Each structure stands twice: as structure tokens, then as C-alpha cells.
CSV table of N, CA and C in Angstrom, one decimal:
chain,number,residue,atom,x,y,z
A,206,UNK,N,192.9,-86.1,154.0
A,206,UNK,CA,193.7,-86.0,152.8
A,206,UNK,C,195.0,-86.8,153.1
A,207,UNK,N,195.1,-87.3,152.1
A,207,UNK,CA,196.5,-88.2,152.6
A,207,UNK,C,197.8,-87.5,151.9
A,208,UNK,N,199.2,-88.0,152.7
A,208,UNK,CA,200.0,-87.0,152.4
A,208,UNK,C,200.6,-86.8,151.2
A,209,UNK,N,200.1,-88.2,150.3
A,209,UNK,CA,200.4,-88.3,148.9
A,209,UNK,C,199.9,-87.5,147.7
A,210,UNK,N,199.1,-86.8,148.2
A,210,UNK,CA,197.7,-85.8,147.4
A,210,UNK,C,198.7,-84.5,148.1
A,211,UNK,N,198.9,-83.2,146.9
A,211,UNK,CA,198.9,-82.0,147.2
A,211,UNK,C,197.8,-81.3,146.8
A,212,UNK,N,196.9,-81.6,146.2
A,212,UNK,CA,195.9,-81.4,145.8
A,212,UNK,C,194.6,-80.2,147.1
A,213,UNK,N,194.3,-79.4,147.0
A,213,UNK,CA,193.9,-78.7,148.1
A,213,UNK,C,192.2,-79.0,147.7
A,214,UNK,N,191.5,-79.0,148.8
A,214,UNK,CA,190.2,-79.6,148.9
A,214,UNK,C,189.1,-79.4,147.9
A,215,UNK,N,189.3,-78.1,146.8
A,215,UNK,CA,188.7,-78.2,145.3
A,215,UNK,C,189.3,-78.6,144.4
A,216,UNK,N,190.3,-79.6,144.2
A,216,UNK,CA,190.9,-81.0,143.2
A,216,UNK,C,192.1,-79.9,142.5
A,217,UNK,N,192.5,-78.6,143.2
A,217,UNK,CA,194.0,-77.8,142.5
A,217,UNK,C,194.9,-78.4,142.7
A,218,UNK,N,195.8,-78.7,141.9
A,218,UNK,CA,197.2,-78.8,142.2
A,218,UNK,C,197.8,-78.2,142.5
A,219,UNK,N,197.9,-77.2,143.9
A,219,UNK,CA,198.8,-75.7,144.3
A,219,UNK,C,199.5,-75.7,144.1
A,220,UNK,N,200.4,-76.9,144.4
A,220,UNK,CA,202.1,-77.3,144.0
A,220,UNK,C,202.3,-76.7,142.5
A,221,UNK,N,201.6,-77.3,141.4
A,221,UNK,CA,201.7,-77.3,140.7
A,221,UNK,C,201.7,-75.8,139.8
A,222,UNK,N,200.6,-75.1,140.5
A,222,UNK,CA,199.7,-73.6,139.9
A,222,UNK,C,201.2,-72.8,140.6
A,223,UNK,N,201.8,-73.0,141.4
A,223,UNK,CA,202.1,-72.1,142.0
A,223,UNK,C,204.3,-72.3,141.1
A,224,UNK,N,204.4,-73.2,140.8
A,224,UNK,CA,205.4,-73.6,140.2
A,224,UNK,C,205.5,-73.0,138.6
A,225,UNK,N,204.1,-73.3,138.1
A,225,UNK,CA,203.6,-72.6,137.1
A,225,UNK,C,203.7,-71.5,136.7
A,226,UNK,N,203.3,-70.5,137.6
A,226,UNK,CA,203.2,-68.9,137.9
A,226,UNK,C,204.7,-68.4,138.1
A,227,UNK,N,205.6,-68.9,138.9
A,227,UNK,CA,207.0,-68.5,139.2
A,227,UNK,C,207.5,-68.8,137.7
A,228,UNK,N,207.2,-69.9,137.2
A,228,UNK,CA,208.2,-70.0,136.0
A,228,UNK,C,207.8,-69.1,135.1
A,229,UNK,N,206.7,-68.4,134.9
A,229,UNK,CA,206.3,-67.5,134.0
A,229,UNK,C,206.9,-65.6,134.5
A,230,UNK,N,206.6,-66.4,135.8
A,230,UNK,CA,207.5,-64.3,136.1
A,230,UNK,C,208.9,-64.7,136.1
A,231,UNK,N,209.8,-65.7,136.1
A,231,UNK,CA,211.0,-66.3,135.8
A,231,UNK,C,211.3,-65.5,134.6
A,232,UNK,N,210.6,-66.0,133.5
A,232,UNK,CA,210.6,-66.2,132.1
A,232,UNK,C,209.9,-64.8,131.8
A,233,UNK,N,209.3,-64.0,132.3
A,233,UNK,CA,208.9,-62.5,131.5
A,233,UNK,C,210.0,-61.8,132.7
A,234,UNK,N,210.7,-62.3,133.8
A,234,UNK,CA,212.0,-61.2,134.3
A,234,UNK,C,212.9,-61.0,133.5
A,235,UNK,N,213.7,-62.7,132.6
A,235,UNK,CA,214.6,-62.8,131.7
A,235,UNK,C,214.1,-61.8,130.7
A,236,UNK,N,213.5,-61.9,130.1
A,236,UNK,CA,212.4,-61.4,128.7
A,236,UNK,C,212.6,-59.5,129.0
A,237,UNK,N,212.3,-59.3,129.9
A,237,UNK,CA,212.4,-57.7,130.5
A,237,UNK,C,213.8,-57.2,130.2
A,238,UNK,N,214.5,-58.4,131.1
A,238,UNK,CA,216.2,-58.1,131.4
A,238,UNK,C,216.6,-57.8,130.4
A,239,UNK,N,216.4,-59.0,128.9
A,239,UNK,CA,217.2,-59.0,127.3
A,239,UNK,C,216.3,-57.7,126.8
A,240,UNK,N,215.6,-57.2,127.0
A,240,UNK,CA,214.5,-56.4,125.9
A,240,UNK,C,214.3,-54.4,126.5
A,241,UNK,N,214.2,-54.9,127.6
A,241,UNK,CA,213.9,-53.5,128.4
A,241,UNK,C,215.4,-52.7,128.8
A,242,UNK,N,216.4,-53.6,129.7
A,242,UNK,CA,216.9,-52.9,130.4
A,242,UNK,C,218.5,-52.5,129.7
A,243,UNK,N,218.8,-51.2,130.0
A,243,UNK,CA,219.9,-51.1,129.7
A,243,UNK,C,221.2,-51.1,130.0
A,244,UNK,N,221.1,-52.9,130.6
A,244,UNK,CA,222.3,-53.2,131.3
A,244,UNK,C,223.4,-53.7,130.4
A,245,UNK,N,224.7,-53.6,130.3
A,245,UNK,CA,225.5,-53.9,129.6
A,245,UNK,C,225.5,-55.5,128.9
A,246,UNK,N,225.7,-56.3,128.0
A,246,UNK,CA,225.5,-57.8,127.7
A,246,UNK,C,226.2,-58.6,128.5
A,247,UNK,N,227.3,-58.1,129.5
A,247,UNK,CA,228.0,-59.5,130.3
A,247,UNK,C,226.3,-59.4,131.3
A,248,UNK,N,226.2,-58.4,132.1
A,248,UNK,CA,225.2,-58.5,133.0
A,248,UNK,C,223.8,-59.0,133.0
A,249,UNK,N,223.6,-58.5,131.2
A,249,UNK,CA,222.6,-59.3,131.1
A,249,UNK,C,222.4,-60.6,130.9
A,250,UNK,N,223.8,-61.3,130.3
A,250,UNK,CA,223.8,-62.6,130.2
A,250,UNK,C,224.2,-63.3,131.5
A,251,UNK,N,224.3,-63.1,132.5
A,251,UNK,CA,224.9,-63.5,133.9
A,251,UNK,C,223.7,-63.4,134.3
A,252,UNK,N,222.7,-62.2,134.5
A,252,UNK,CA,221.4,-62.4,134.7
A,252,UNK,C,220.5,-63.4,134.2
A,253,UNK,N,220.3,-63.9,133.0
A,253,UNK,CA,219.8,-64.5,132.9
A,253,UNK,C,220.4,-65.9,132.8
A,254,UNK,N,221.5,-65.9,132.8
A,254,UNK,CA,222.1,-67.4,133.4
A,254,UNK,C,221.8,-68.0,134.5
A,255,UNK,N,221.4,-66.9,135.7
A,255,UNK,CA,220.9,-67.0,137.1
A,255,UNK,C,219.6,-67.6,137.2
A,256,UNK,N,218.8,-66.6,136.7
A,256,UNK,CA,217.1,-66.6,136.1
A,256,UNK,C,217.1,-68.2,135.5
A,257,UNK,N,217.6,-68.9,134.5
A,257,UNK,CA,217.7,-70.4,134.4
A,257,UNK,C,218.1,-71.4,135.0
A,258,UNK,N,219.2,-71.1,135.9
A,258,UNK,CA,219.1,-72.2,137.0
A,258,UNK,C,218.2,-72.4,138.0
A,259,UNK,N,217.9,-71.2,138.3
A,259,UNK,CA,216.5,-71.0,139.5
A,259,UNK,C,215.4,-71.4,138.7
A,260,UNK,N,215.2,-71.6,137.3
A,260,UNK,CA,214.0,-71.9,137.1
A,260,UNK,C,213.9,-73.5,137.0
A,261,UNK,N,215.5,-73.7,136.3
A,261,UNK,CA,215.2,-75.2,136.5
A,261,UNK,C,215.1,-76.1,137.5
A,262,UNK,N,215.4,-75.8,139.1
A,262,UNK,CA,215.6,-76.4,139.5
A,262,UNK,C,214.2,-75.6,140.1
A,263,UNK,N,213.8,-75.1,140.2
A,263,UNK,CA,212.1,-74.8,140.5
A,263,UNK,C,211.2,-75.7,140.0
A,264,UNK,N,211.5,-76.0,138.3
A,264,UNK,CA,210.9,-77.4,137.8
A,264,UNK,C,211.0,-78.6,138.2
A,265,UNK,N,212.2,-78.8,138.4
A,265,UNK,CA,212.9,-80.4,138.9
A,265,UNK,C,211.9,-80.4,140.3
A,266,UNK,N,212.3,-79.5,141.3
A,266,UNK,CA,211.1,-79.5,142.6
A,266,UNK,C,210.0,-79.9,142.6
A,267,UNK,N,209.3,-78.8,142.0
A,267,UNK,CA,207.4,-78.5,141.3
A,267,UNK,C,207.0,-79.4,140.9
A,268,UNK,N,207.6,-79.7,139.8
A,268,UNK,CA,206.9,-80.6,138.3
A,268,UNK,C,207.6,-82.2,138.6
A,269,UNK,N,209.0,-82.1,138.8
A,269,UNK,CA,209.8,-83.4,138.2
A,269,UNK,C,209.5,-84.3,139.8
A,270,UNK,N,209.2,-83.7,140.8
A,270,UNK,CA,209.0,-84.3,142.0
A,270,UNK,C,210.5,-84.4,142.5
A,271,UNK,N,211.3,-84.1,142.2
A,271,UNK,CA,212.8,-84.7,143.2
A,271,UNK,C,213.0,-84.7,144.5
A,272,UNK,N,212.3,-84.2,145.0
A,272,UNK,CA,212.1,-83.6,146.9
A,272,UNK,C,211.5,-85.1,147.5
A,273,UNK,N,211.5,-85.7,146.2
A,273,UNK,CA,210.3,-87.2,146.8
A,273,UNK,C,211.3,-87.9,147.6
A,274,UNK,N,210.9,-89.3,148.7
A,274,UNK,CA,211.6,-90.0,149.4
A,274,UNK,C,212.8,-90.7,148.5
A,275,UNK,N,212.6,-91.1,147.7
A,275,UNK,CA,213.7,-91.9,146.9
A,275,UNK,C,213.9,-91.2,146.0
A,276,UNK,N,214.9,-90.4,145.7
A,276,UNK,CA,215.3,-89.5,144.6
A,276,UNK,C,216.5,-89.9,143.3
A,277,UNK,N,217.1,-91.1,144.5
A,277,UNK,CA,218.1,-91.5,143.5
A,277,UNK,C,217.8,-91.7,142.1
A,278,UNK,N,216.7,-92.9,141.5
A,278,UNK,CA,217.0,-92.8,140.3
A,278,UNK,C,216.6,-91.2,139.6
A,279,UNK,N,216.0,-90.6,139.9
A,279,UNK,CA,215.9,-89.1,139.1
A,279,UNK,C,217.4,-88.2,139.2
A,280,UNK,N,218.1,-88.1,140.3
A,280,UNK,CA,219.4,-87.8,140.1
A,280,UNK,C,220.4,-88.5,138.6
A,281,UNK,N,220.2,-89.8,138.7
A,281,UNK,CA,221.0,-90.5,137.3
A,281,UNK,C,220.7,-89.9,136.3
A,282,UNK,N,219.2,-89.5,136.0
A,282,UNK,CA,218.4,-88.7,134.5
A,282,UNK,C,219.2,-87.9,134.9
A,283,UNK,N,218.9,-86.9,135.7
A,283,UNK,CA,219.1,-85.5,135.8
A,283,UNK,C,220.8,-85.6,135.2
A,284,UNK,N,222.0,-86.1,135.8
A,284,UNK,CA,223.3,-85.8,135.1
A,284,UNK,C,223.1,-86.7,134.2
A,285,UNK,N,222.6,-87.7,133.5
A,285,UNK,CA,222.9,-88.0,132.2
A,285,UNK,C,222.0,-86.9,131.0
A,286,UNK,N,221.1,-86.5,131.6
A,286,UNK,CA,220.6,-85.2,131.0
A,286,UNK,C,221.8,-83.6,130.8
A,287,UNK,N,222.3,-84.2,131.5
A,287,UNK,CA,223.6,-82.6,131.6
A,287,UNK,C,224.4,-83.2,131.4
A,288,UNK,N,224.7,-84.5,130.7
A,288,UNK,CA,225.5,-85.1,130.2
A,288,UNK,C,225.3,-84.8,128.8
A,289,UNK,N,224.5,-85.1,128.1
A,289,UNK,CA,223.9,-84.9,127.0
A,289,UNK,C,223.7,-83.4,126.5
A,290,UNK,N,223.6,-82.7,127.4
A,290,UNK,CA,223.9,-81.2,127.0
A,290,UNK,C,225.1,-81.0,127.0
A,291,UNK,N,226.2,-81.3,127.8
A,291,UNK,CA,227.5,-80.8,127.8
A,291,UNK,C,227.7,-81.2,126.2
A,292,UNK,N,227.5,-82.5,125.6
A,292,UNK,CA,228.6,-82.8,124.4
A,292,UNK,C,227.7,-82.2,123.5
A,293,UNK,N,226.4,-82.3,123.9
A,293,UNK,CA,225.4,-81.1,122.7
A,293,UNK,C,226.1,-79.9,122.0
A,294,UNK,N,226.3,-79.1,123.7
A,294,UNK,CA,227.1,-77.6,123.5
A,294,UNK,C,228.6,-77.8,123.1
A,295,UNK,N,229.2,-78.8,123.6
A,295,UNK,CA,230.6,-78.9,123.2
A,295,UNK,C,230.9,-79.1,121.7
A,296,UNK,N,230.0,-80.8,121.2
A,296,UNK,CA,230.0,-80.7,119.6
A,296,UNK,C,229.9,-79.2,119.1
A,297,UNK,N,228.7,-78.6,119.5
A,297,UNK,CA,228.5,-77.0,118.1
A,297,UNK,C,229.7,-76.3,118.4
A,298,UNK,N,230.0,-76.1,119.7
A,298,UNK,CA,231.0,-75.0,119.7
A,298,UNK,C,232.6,-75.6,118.7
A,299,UNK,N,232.9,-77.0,119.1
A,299,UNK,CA,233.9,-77.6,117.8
A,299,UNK,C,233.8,-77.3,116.6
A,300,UNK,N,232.2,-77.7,116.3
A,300,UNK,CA,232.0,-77.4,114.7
A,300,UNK,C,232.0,-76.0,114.3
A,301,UNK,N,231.4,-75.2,115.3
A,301,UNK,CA,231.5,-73.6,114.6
A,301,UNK,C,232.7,-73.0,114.6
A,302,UNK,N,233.8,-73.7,115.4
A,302,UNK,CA,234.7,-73.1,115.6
A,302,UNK,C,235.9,-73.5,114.2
């Protein structure tokens, strides 16, 4: 197998299944946290503030490949991407305000 293949000897993408599966218990922990528990709303929203950065950067790893040898150009996306969110969030919060 060459080291470019994560693929395991029946054509799985484990990397991938296993990236998959975390972002789903990610995403039904948050889901539990807002719906089930009766934790106060700063807690619950600090919780699942948490719960999204772990998931995103579980994506970026898993899915977006960043861990790869040359990572630089995907770091430029990645903050022009959080660039574009900042003024996203910043415009609404102006305008609603």
C-alpha cells in the first residue's frame, strides 16, 4: 500500500468513516446539550462553542487534509475563510443593531 492511500485493504476510507462518525456524536452531543440538559444558557452556549471548534478542526484534519506536507496554501483559505466570516458576523450584528 503506498503511503498516499489511507484506504484499508477493502477500498474504506477509515480516515474518512471514522471523521464521519466523531462529527455526528459532535453534532447529537451539542443537540443533547441545547435540548436535553438543564444547564444554564451561558454554559450551554460555551459548550457548544467548544463542541464547534473541535469539530471544525476535526474536519479541516479528516476531510480538508491539512496535516498534508505542504499545508501552506490551505492555511490562506482557511483565514480568508474566517475572514469572511468575521465581516459576515460583524455586518448583521451592525445592521441589527
Amino acid at each position: 500500500m503506498s503511503e498516499h492511500t489511507e484506504h484499508s485493504e477493502s477500498g474504506i476510507p477509515v480516515k474518512h468513516v471514522i471523521g464521519f462518525i466523531a462529527s455526528i456524536v459532535l453534532t447529537l452531543v451539542a443537540a443533547y446539550t441545547t435540548v436535553m440538559s438543564g444547564l444554564p444558557v451561558p454554559w450551554i452556549i460555551a459548550i457548544i462553542m467548544i463542541l464547534a471548534v473541535i469539530q471544525a478542526v476535526l474536519q479541516l484534519v479528516m476531510f480538508m487534509h491539512i496535516a498534508e506536507k505542504n499545508p501552506i496554501p490551505q492555511y490562506g483559505n482557511i483565514l480568508f475563510g474566517f475572514f469572511i466570516a468575521a465581516v459576515v458576523i460583524a455586518g448583521s450584528i451592525w445592521v441589527m443593531s
